Coordinates of C-alpha atoms in Angstrom, one line a residue:
M126 CA -37.0 20.0 -18.7
A127 CA -38.6 21.4 -15.7
T128 CA -39.7 19.0 -13.1
I129 CA -42.8 18.4 -12.0
P130 CA -44.2 17.9 -8.0
V131 CA -46.1 14.8 -7.4
V132 CA -47.1 12.8 -4.4
V133 CA -46.5 9.5 -3.5
K134 CA -48.3 7.3 -0.9
H135 CA -46.9 4.8 0.5
Q136 CA -47.7 2.6 3.8
G137 CA -50.5 5.7 4.5
T138 CA -48.1 8.0 4.1
K139 CA -47.7 10.4 1.6
Y140 CA -44.3 11.8 0.3
D141 CA -43.9 14.9 -2.0
I142 CA -41.3 14.5 -4.4
E143 CA -40.4 16.2 -7.8
V144 CA -39.5 14.7 -11.3
D145 CA -37.0 15.3 -13.9
P146 CA -38.3 14.1 -16.7
D147 CA -35.3 13.8 -18.0
S148 CA -34.4 10.9 -15.6
T149 CA -35.3 7.2 -15.9
G150 CA -37.4 5.2 -13.8
D151 CA -33.9 3.5 -11.2
V152 CA -33.6 7.7 -10.6
F153 CA -36.6 7.8 -9.0
K154 CA -36.6 4.9 -7.1
F155 CA -33.7 6.2 -5.6
Q156 CA -35.5 9.3 -4.4
L157 CA -38.4 6.6 -2.8
Y158 CA -35.0 5.3 -1.6
S159 CA -33.9 8.2 0.4
L160 CA -37.4 9.0 2.0
T161 CA -38.8 5.4 2.5
G162 CA -36.2 3.4 2.9
V163 CA -37.3 0.7 0.8
E164 CA -34.1 -0.5 -1.6
P165 CA -34.9 -0.1 -5.1
E166 CA -35.2 -3.5 -5.9
R167 CA -37.9 -4.4 -3.0
Q168 CA -40.2 -1.2 -4.8
K169 CA -43.5 -1.7 -6.7
V170 CA -44.0 1.8 -8.0
L171 CA -47.7 1.5 -10.1
V172 CA -47.8 3.9 -13.0
K173 CA -49.7 4.2 -16.2
G174 CA -49.3 1.1 -18.1
G175 CA -48.4 -0.9 -15.2
Q176 CA -45.4 -1.1 -12.6
L177 CA -41.8 1.3 -13.5
K178 CA -39.4 -0.1 -14.9
D179 CA -35.6 0.6 -14.2
D180 CA -35.1 1.8 -17.8
A181 CA -38.3 3.6 -18.2
P182 CA -37.6 7.3 -19.5
M183 CA -40.3 10.0 -16.6
S184 CA -41.3 12.1 -19.7
K185 CA -43.3 9.0 -21.3
F186 CA -45.6 9.4 -18.3
G187 CA -47.0 12.5 -18.7
F188 CA -47.2 13.7 -14.8
K189 CA -49.2 16.1 -13.8
P190 CA -48.3 18.7 -11.1
G191 CA -50.0 17.0 -7.7
Q192 CA -50.8 13.7 -9.1
T193 CA -50.9 11.0 -6.7
I194 CA -48.6 7.5 -7.5
M195 CA -48.7 4.7 -5.4
M196 CA -45.8 2.5 -4.2
L197 CA -45.4 -0.9 -2.8
G198 CA -42.9 -2.5 -0.5
T199 CA -41.5 -3.3 2.8
P200 CA -37.6 -1.9 3.8
G201 CA -35.3 -4.9 3.5
K202 CA -32.6 -5.4 6.5
A203 CA -30.2 -2.9 5.1
G204 CA -33.2 -0.1 4.4
Q205 CA -34.5 -0.5 8.4
D206 CA -30.5 0.4 9.5
V207 CA -30.8 3.4 6.9
L208 CA -33.9 4.6 9.0
A209 CA -32.7 3.8 12.2
R210 CA -32.0 6.8 14.6
P211 CA -28.4 7.0 14.9
T212 CA -26.7 6.2 18.6
E213 CA -23.9 8.1 18.6
K214 CA -24.6 11.6 18.4
I215 CA -23.9 13.7 14.8
K216 CA -21.0 16.1 15.2
F217 CA -20.0 17.9 12.5
V218 CA -16.7 19.0 11.8
E219 CA -16.8 22.6 12.0
D220 CA -17.8 21.4 15.8
M221 CA -14.3 18.9 15.7
T222 CA -11.0 19.8 17.3
E223 CA -8.2 20.4 14.9
A224 CA -7.1 17.2 16.2
E225 CA -10.3 15.4 15.8
A226 CA -10.9 16.7 12.2
A227 CA -7.3 15.4 11.1
Q228 CA -8.4 11.5 12.0
Q229 CA -11.3 11.9 9.0
E230 CA -11.6 9.9 6.4
G231 CA -10.2 12.2 4.0
A232 CA -8.5 14.6 5.5
I233 CA -4.9 15.9 4.3
P234 CA -2.0 14.7 6.2
A235 CA 0.1 17.3 7.5
G236 CA 3.3 18.8 5.9
L237 CA 6.6 19.7 6.9
L238 CA 8.2 23.1 6.8
N239 CA 11.4 23.6 5.0
L240 CA 13.6 25.2 7.9
G241 CA 16.3 26.0 5.0
N242 CA 17.4 23.2 2.7
T243 CA 16.2 20.4 5.1
C244 CA 13.5 19.0 2.3
Y245 CA 15.6 15.8 2.3
L246 CA 14.9 15.2 6.5
N247 CA 10.9 16.6 5.8
S248 CA 10.7 13.4 2.1
T249 CA 12.9 10.6 4.4
L250 CA 10.8 11.6 8.0
Q251 CA 6.6 11.4 5.5
T252 CA 8.1 8.0 4.2
L253 CA 9.0 6.6 6.7
R254 CA 6.0 7.4 8.6
A255 CA 4.0 5.0 6.0
I256 CA 5.0 2.3 8.1
P257 CA 1.7 2.1 10.5
E258 CA 3.6 -0.4 12.9
L259 CA 7.0 2.0 13.6
Q260 CA 4.1 4.5 14.8
D261 CA 1.9 2.4 17.0
A262 CA 5.6 1.3 18.9
L263 CA 6.7 4.9 19.1
V264 CA 3.4 5.6 20.9
K265 CA 4.4 2.9 23.8
Y266 CA 8.2 4.0 23.4
E267 CA 9.6 5.9 26.7
P268 CA 13.3 6.7 27.0
S269 CA 15.7 4.8 29.3
A270 CA 17.0 6.9 32.0
A271 CA 20.6 7.8 31.2
P272 CA 23.2 6.6 33.6
S273 CA 25.5 9.8 33.3
A274 CA 24.7 13.0 30.8
S275 CA 28.5 12.8 30.2
L276 CA 27.5 8.9 28.8
S277 CA 24.4 9.4 27.0
L278 CA 22.3 12.3 25.3
S279 CA 19.8 13.3 27.6
P280 CA 16.0 12.6 26.7
P281 CA 15.0 15.8 25.5
L282 CA 17.6 15.4 22.5
D283 CA 16.4 11.8 22.0
L284 CA 16.3 10.8 18.3
T285 CA 14.0 8.5 18.9
K286 CA 11.3 10.5 21.4
Q287 CA 11.5 13.0 19.3
L288 CA 10.4 11.1 16.1
R289 CA 7.7 9.9 18.6
E290 CA 6.7 13.2 19.2
L291 CA 7.0 14.5 15.5
Y292 CA 4.7 12.0 14.3
K293 CA 2.1 12.5 17.6
Y294 CA 1.9 16.1 16.6
M295 CA 1.7 15.4 13.2
S296 CA -1.4 13.2 13.3
E297 CA -2.9 16.1 15.2
T298 CA -3.1 18.3 12.4
Q299 CA -4.0 19.1 8.7
E300 CA -1.4 22.4 8.3
A301 CA 2.2 22.0 8.2
Y302 CA 4.1 21.5 11.4
V303 CA 7.7 22.6 12.4
P304 CA 10.2 20.1 13.0
H305 CA 12.6 21.8 14.9
A306 CA 13.0 20.0 18.0
F307 CA 13.7 17.0 15.6
L308 CA 15.9 18.6 13.4
T309 CA 18.0 19.8 16.9
A310 CA 18.2 16.5 17.8
L311 CA 19.5 15.0 14.9
R312 CA 22.2 17.8 14.2
T313 CA 23.2 17.3 18.0
S314 CA 23.0 13.3 17.5
F315 CA 24.8 13.1 13.7
P316 CA 27.1 16.9 13.7
Q317 CA 27.0 16.0 9.5
F318 CA 23.0 17.6 9.3
A319 CA 24.4 21.0 11.3
E320 CA 27.1 21.3 8.1
R321 CA 27.0 25.1 6.7
S322 CA 26.8 26.3 3.3
R323 CA 29.6 27.0 1.4
T324 CA 28.0 29.7 0.3
G325 CA 27.8 31.1 3.9
H326 CA 23.4 31.2 3.8
G327 CA 22.2 28.8 6.3
F328 CA 22.7 24.8 6.4
A329 CA 23.9 22.9 3.6
Q330 CA 21.7 20.5 1.4
Q331 CA 22.3 17.0 2.6
D332 CA 21.8 13.1 1.2
A333 CA 18.6 11.6 2.1
E334 CA 19.4 8.4 2.3
E335 CA 22.3 9.3 4.6
A336 CA 19.7 11.0 6.8
W337 CA 17.0 7.8 6.2
S338 CA 20.2 5.6 7.4
Q339 CA 21.3 7.8 10.4
I340 CA 17.4 7.6 12.0
V341 CA 17.0 3.7 10.9
T342 CA 20.4 3.5 12.7
Q343 CA 19.0 5.4 16.0
L344 CA 15.8 3.5 16.0
R345 CA 17.6 0.0 16.0
Q346 CA 19.1 0.7 19.1
K347 CA 16.6 2.2 21.1
L348 CA 13.1 1.4 19.7
R349 CA 12.5 -2.8 20.9
V350 CA 8.6 -4.6 20.6
K351 CA 8.1 -7.8 21.7
D352 CA 9.0 -11.0 19.9
A353 CA 6.0 -13.3 18.8
A354 CA 8.6 -15.7 18.3
A355 CA 10.7 -15.8 21.0
A356 CA 10.1 -16.2 25.2
A357 CA 6.7 -14.3 26.1
D358 CA 8.4 -11.3 27.6
A359 CA 11.1 -11.4 25.4
E360 CA 12.0 -7.9 23.0
T361 CA 13.8 -7.3 19.7
S362 CA 15.0 -4.3 18.0
F363 CA 11.7 -2.9 15.7
I364 CA 14.4 -2.6 12.9
D365 CA 15.5 -6.3 12.9
K366 CA 11.9 -7.8 13.1
Y367 CA 10.5 -5.6 10.4
M368 CA 12.7 -3.8 8.4
S369 CA 16.3 -5.9 8.4
G370 CA 17.2 -8.7 6.3
E371 CA 19.9 -11.4 5.9
F372 CA 22.3 -12.6 3.4
T373 CA 24.2 -15.9 2.9
S374 CA 27.2 -14.6 1.3
E375 CA 30.0 -17.5 -0.2
L376 CA 33.8 -15.6 -1.2
E377 CA 35.6 -17.6 -3.4
C378 CA 38.8 -16.8 -5.1
D379 CA 38.9 -15.8 -8.6
E380 CA 42.4 -17.5 -9.5
P381 CA 42.3 -21.5 -10.2
A382 CA 45.7 -22.1 -8.7
A383 CA 44.0 -21.1 -5.1
K384 CA 41.2 -23.7 -5.5
E385 CA 43.7 -26.2 -6.6
G386 CA 46.0 -25.5 -3.5
G387 CA 43.1 -26.4 -1.5
E388 CA 41.2 -22.9 -0.6
Q389 CA 37.5 -23.6 0.0
P390 CA 35.1 -20.8 -0.3
V391 CA 34.3 -18.7 2.7
T392 CA 30.4 -19.1 3.8
S393 CA 28.6 -16.3 6.3
K394 CA 25.7 -14.9 7.3
E395 CA 25.2 -10.8 7.4
T396 CA 22.4 -8.7 8.2
F397 CA 20.8 -5.8 5.6
L398 CA 18.7 -2.7 6.5
K399 CA 18.5 -2.0 2.2
L400 CA 18.9 -3.3 -1.2
N401 CA 21.3 -1.4 -3.5
C402 CA 20.3 -0.7 -7.1
H403 CA 23.3 -0.4 -8.6
I404 CA 23.4 1.5 -11.9
D405 CA 25.6 1.0 -14.8
A406 CA 25.4 1.7 -18.5
S407 CA 23.3 -2.0 -18.7
T408 CA 20.9 -1.2 -16.1
N409 CA 17.5 -0.6 -17.3
H410 CA 15.2 -1.9 -14.1
L411 CA 15.2 -2.1 -10.4
R412 CA 15.9 -6.0 -11.2
D413 CA 19.4 -5.3 -13.2
G414 CA 20.9 -3.0 -10.6
I415 CA 19.8 -5.5 -7.3
A416 CA 21.3 -8.3 -9.6
N417 CA 24.5 -6.4 -9.8
G418 CA 24.3 -5.0 -6.0
L419 CA 24.6 -8.7 -5.1
S420 CA 28.0 -9.7 -7.0
E421 CA 31.2 -8.1 -6.3
K422 CA 34.8 -8.1 -6.6
L423 CA 37.0 -7.7 -3.4
E424 CA 40.9 -7.7 -3.5
K425 CA 42.1 -9.5 -0.1
R426 CA 44.9 -11.9 0.7
S427 CA 45.2 -15.5 -0.1
E428 CA 46.9 -16.9 2.5
V429 CA 47.0 -20.3 -0.5
L430 CA 48.5 -18.1 -3.1
G431 CA 50.6 -16.1 -0.4
R432 CA 49.7 -12.4 -2.0
D433 CA 46.6 -10.4 -2.3
A434 CA 44.0 -12.2 -5.0
T435 CA 40.7 -11.2 -6.8
Y436 CA 37.6 -12.3 -4.9
T437 CA 33.8 -12.8 -6.1
K438 CA 31.4 -12.2 -3.4
T439 CA 28.1 -13.7 -4.2
S440 CA 24.9 -13.2 -1.8
K441 CA 21.9 -14.6 -1.7
I442 CA 19.0 -13.5 1.0
S443 CA 18.2 -15.6 3.4
R444 CA 15.6 -13.3 5.4
L445 CA 13.2 -10.9 3.2
P446 CA 11.8 -8.4 5.7
K447 CA 7.7 -7.1 6.3
Y448 CA 9.1 -3.7 5.4
L449 CA 11.8 -3.4 2.4
T450 CA 14.1 -0.6 1.8
V451 CA 15.6 -0.3 -1.7
H452 CA 18.3 2.7 -2.4
F453 CA 18.9 3.6 -5.6
V454 CA 22.6 4.5 -5.4
R455 CA 22.6 7.8 -8.0
F456 CA 25.5 9.8 -6.6
F457 CA 29.2 8.9 -6.8
W458 CA 32.1 11.6 -5.4
K459 CA 33.5 13.1 -8.5
R460 CA 36.8 14.2 -7.7
E461 CA 36.9 17.0 -10.2
T462 CA 34.5 19.1 -8.9
Q463 CA 34.7 17.2 -4.9
K464 CA 30.8 17.2 -4.8
K465 CA 28.8 14.2 -5.1
A466 CA 27.5 13.8 -8.8
K467 CA 24.4 12.5 -9.7
I468 CA 23.6 9.0 -12.4
M469 CA 20.9 10.9 -14.3
R470 CA 20.2 6.9 -16.1
K471 CA 16.7 6.3 -16.4
V472 CA 15.9 3.0 -14.2
T473 CA 12.3 1.8 -13.8
F474 CA 10.8 0.3 -11.1
P475 CA 7.9 -1.5 -10.4
H476 CA 4.2 -1.3 -8.2
E477 CA 5.0 -5.2 -7.1
L478 CA 8.3 -6.8 -6.4
D479 CA 9.2 -10.6 -7.0
L480 CA 12.2 -10.9 -5.0
V481 CA 12.1 -14.4 -4.8
E482 CA 15.0 -15.2 -7.8
F483 CA 17.7 -13.7 -5.7
C484 CA 16.8 -15.7 -2.7
D485 CA 18.6 -18.9 -1.8
D486 CA 17.4 -22.7 -2.1
K487 CA 16.4 -22.9 1.5
L488 CA 14.3 -19.8 1.4
K489 CA 13.0 -20.0 -2.0
G490 CA 11.3 -23.6 -1.3
M491 CA 9.2 -21.5 1.2
L492 CA 8.2 -18.9 -1.1
V493 CA 7.3 -20.2 -3.9
P494 CA 4.6 -22.1 -3.3
V495 CA 3.1 -19.7 -1.1
R496 CA 3.7 -17.0 -4.3
D497 CA 2.2 -19.2 -7.1
K498 CA -1.1 -20.1 -4.9
V499 CA -1.8 -15.7 -4.9
R500 CA -1.4 -15.4 -8.2
E501 CA -3.7 -18.1 -8.6
V502 CA -6.3 -16.5 -6.3
R503 CA -6.2 -13.0 -7.7
K504 CA -6.9 -14.6 -11.1
D505 CA -9.9 -16.5 -9.3
E506 CA -10.8 -12.8 -8.6
E507 CA -10.5 -11.2 -11.4
D508 CA -12.7 -14.0 -13.1
I509 CA -15.1 -13.8 -10.6
E510 CA -15.6 -9.6 -11.1
R511 CA -15.2 -9.8 -14.8
A512 CA -18.1 -12.5 -14.9
R513 CA -20.5 -10.2 -12.5
K514 CA -20.0 -7.1 -14.7
R515 CA -20.5 -9.3 -18.1
R516 CA -24.6 -10.1 -16.5
K517 CA -24.7 -7.1 -15.4
R518 CA -23.4 -5.8 -18.6
N519 CA -26.5 -8.0 -20.1
A520 CA -28.7 -8.0 -17.8
S521 CA -28.8 -4.0 -19.0
G522 CA -29.2 -4.8 -22.8
E523 CA -25.9 -4.3 -23.8
D524 CA -24.6 -6.4 -26.8
A525 CA -22.3 -9.5 -25.5
A526 CA -20.3 -8.9 -28.2
D527 CA -19.6 -5.0 -26.9
I528 CA -18.3 -6.6 -23.6
P529 CA -14.4 -7.5 -23.6
G530 CA -14.3 -11.4 -23.1
G531 CA -18.3 -11.4 -23.5
K532 CA -18.9 -13.2 -26.9
G533 CA -18.6 -16.9 -27.1
A534 CA -17.5 -16.5 -23.6
K535 CA -19.3 -19.2 -21.4
D536 CA -22.4 -18.2 -20.2
E537 CA -23.2 -18.9 -16.5
K538 CA -27.2 -19.7 -16.4
K539 CA -25.5 -22.7 -18.3
D540 CA -25.2 -23.9 -14.8
Y541 CA -27.6 -25.8 -14.3
K542 CA -29.8 -28.4 -11.7
K543 CA -31.3 -31.5 -13.1
K544 CA -35.2 -31.8 -11.5
A545 CA -37.4 -34.6 -11.4
G546 CA -40.8 -33.9 -13.0
T547 CA -44.0 -35.8 -13.8
S548 CA -45.2 -36.1 -17.8
A549 CA -49.0 -36.1 -18.5
D550 CA -48.8 -40.2 -19.3
G551 CA -47.1 -40.5 -15.2
D552 CA -43.8 -41.0 -16.4
V553 CA -40.5 -39.4 -15.0
E554 CA -39.0 -37.0 -16.8
M555 CA -35.6 -34.6 -16.2
G556 CA -36.0 -31.2 -16.4
E557 CA -33.6 -28.3 -16.1
T558 CA -33.2 -25.7 -13.2
Y559 CA -31.3 -23.0 -14.2
K560 CA -29.1 -21.5 -11.4
T561 CA -29.3 -18.1 -10.3
D562 CA -26.9 -15.4 -10.0
A563 CA -27.0 -15.2 -6.4
E564 CA -26.7 -19.1 -6.2
I565 CA -23.7 -18.7 -8.8
D566 CA -22.0 -16.4 -7.2
A567 CA -22.3 -17.8 -3.7
E568 CA -20.6 -21.2 -5.5
R569 CA -17.6 -18.9 -6.7
D570 CA -17.0 -16.9 -3.3
A571 CA -16.7 -20.0 -1.4
A572 CA -14.8 -22.0 -3.7
L573 CA -12.6 -18.6 -3.6
L574 CA -12.8 -18.7 0.5
A575 CA -11.4 -22.5 -0.1
A576 CA -8.8 -21.0 -2.1
K577 CA -7.5 -18.8 0.3
K578 CA -7.4 -20.6 3.0
E579 CA -5.3 -23.1 1.2
L580 CA -3.2 -20.2 0.6
N581 CA -2.7 -19.6 4.4
A582 CA -1.6 -23.2 4.7
L583 CA 1.0 -23.0 2.3
I584 CA 2.8 -20.8 4.8
D585 CA 5.6 -22.3 6.4
P586 CA 5.3 -23.0 9.5
E587 CA 8.8 -21.1 10.3
L588 CA 8.1 -18.7 8.7
A589 CA 4.8 -18.0 9.5
K590 CA 6.5 -17.7 13.1
D591 CA 8.0 -14.6 12.2
D592 CA 5.2 -12.3 12.0
G593 CA 7.9 -9.4 10.5
A594 CA 9.4 -11.3 7.9
N595 CA 7.7 -11.6 4.1
Q596 CA 5.9 -14.8 3.7
S597 CA 5.6 -14.6 -0.6
G598 CA 8.4 -12.6 -1.6
L599 CA 6.0 -10.4 -3.0
Y600 CA 6.4 -6.1 -2.3
E601 CA 3.9 -3.7 -2.9
L602 CA 5.2 -0.1 -3.1
R603 CA 4.2 2.2 -0.5
G604 CA 6.7 5.3 -0.4
V605 CA 9.3 6.6 -3.1
V606 CA 11.9 9.7 -2.0
T607 CA 12.5 11.4 -5.0
H608 CA 15.7 13.9 -5.8
Q609 CA 15.5 17.0 -8.3
G610 CA 18.5 18.0 -9.8
A611 CA 22.5 17.1 -10.4
S612 CA 23.7 16.9 -7.2
A613 CA 23.4 15.3 -3.8
D614 CA 24.8 18.9 -2.4
S615 CA 22.1 20.8 -4.4
G616 CA 18.6 19.9 -6.2
H617 CA 14.9 19.2 -4.3
Y618 CA 13.7 16.5 -2.2
T619 CA 10.2 15.1 -2.6
A620 CA 7.7 12.4 -0.9
Y621 CA 5.1 10.0 -2.8
V622 CA 3.5 8.0 -0.1
K623 CA 0.7 5.4 -1.3
K624 CA -2.7 6.3 0.6
S625 CA -3.7 4.1 3.4
A626 CA -7.2 2.4 2.9
P627 CA -9.7 4.0 5.4
V628 CA -11.0 2.6 8.4
D629 CA -15.0 2.0 8.4
A630 CA -16.4 3.9 11.6
K631 CA -19.4 1.3 12.0
T632 CA -17.2 -2.2 11.1
G633 CA -13.8 -1.3 12.2
K634 CA -13.0 -2.9 9.1
R635 CA -10.6 -1.4 6.4
K636 CA -12.0 -0.3 3.0
D637 CA -10.6 -0.7 -0.7
E638 CA -8.0 1.9 -1.4
D639 CA -8.6 3.9 -4.0
G640 CA -4.8 3.7 -5.8
K641 CA -4.1 7.7 -5.3
W642 CA -1.1 8.9 -3.4
W643 CA 0.0 11.7 -1.5
W644 CA 3.0 13.6 -2.8
F645 CA 4.9 16.0 0.3
N646 CA 6.3 18.2 -0.9
D647 CA 7.3 20.0 2.5
D648 CA 4.9 22.3 3.3
K649 CA 2.5 21.1 0.4
V650 CA 0.5 18.1 0.4
S651 CA -1.4 17.3 -2.7
E652 CA -3.4 14.2 -4.1
V653 CA -2.2 12.5 -7.2
T654 CA -2.9 9.5 -9.4
A655 CA -0.6 6.6 -9.9
D656 CA 1.0 7.4 -13.5
K657 CA 3.0 9.9 -11.4
I658 CA 4.8 7.4 -10.1
E659 CA 6.0 6.0 -13.6
A660 CA 7.1 9.3 -14.2
L661 CA 10.1 9.1 -11.2
A662 CA 12.4 6.7 -13.3
G663 CA 15.1 9.1 -13.8
G664 CA 16.6 10.2 -17.3
G665 CA 17.2 13.6 -16.4
E666 CA 17.3 16.4 -14.0
S667 CA 13.8 15.9 -13.4
H668 CA 12.2 14.4 -9.8
S669 CA 13.9 11.0 -10.0
A670 CA 13.6 7.9 -7.3
L671 CA 16.3 7.3 -4.9
I672 CA 14.4 5.3 -2.3
L673 CA 12.3 3.2 -2.7
L674 CA 10.1 1.5 0.4
Y675 CA 8.2 -1.5 -0.3
R676 CA 5.4 -3.7 1.9
A677 CA 5.0 -7.5 2.1
I678 CA 1.5 -8.2 0.3
P679 CA -1.0 -8.5 2.9
L680 CA -1.9 -12.3 3.2
P681 CA -5.2 -14.1 4.2
S682 CA -5.8 -15.6 7.8
A683 CA -6.6 -19.4 8.7
E684 CA -10.0 -17.8 8.5
G685 CA -9.4 -16.7 4.6
V686 CA -9.9 -13.3 5.8
I687 CA -7.1 -10.6 4.8
E688 CA -7.3 -7.7 7.7

């Protein structure tokens, strides 16, 4: 149906507006909001038969072209802000530099050009780039002066410096970038990545996990950050602070004769930079593979027995890093083919990983109260959101029976206050005053804020000092390196990185994440939904997860705010 031009008069000003007879009153009010700045809930639009209701069909009023309609109401603070003159000059995308455009909300991140079997490196670099603290530390990195060219790499071949430059250039463009300088530095530092293809054409394909480990090892040696838990000027390795954990291990001889002879279990501590998920015929889930990796059999000499014996090494985690790397051990050396063959078995992994069960008793005691409170707060948040949706649907006239949890659920309106009144004969009687939706929401929000403050108070003081550690035992998945093919020496690597929440330009606060992911396939970058990640569990030659990057879930501050 064609639109009808009408005139709306508000505070002495006339506005020409097109009415769509197929729309409803709330649509018309939003049109007026865009012109006057008066929020829809503060508008009184006078039409035939009284005041315009939100759900009223506009066709029933029989508007004539040029008809004048009266509107009453003044804008609230939010509406006044809408009409305020911008403090900064508006800059359109076509007027921005390439670097400015790359920083805008919704900008597609830069891909990396494949320089000939370098997908293993591209996928590794894209996933490591998902660590914002790493990018911040690299910006401040300056190579130390080499005492002698023969003893150290010259600055241009410093792998950490080249990573800093690479990420800087990638942040300033949406076009595919050529990582030639970084690749040269990598092959100079680690000649195995300069191996030529057996077919004689270009360079050989490499294992992404080896590239990841070598880059992390270099960063551990070179990149340093301030250590908040130590003295004011003390520094520590970035990797040790944010990406390394600690095992407490016990080595014990399996033979009873050794124990009877007085041999005691040996306890030791060791640092780990990744958790291995060992895959065998019984491994179906990431948890199974991690459990397999924390217990191993060793052959070593027993001084008590005077010969070699079998020992069991059992490890428990005594420190969890903020960023956890998990490696699916899918490749093994196949003697018959002289190649690294791939274990195709399907192994599922969660978007949220709970590692509390693998921790030693001391760390477990610190983490369990926080983890359980996190789950309690989440349930409260879900209940509040569900109640708000239920009220909104009820207000729109939907039957409670059509709403999940609506029929038989507690009616929020039954929260009420007693109010004293006076009857006709002068006696005092008690009446009922129901709480408004706003009052109910305010009370629940206040209770939720208090719960978040309680959650912060549960963080162990020792853990609270270590801002590079996980303080709850819970992790959220942020990146995945995948491999497609039957062996490490062939096939194709890609990376999936979860989209970060954009920052509000006005408030500087982060908005909510949309749950989607970037898929980096060398120079091609596309947006995918979370269900795509579920398909990376393996089970064939299609893309399967090789490396997972998890990040500790964010916890509220002492004020109850989550950054």
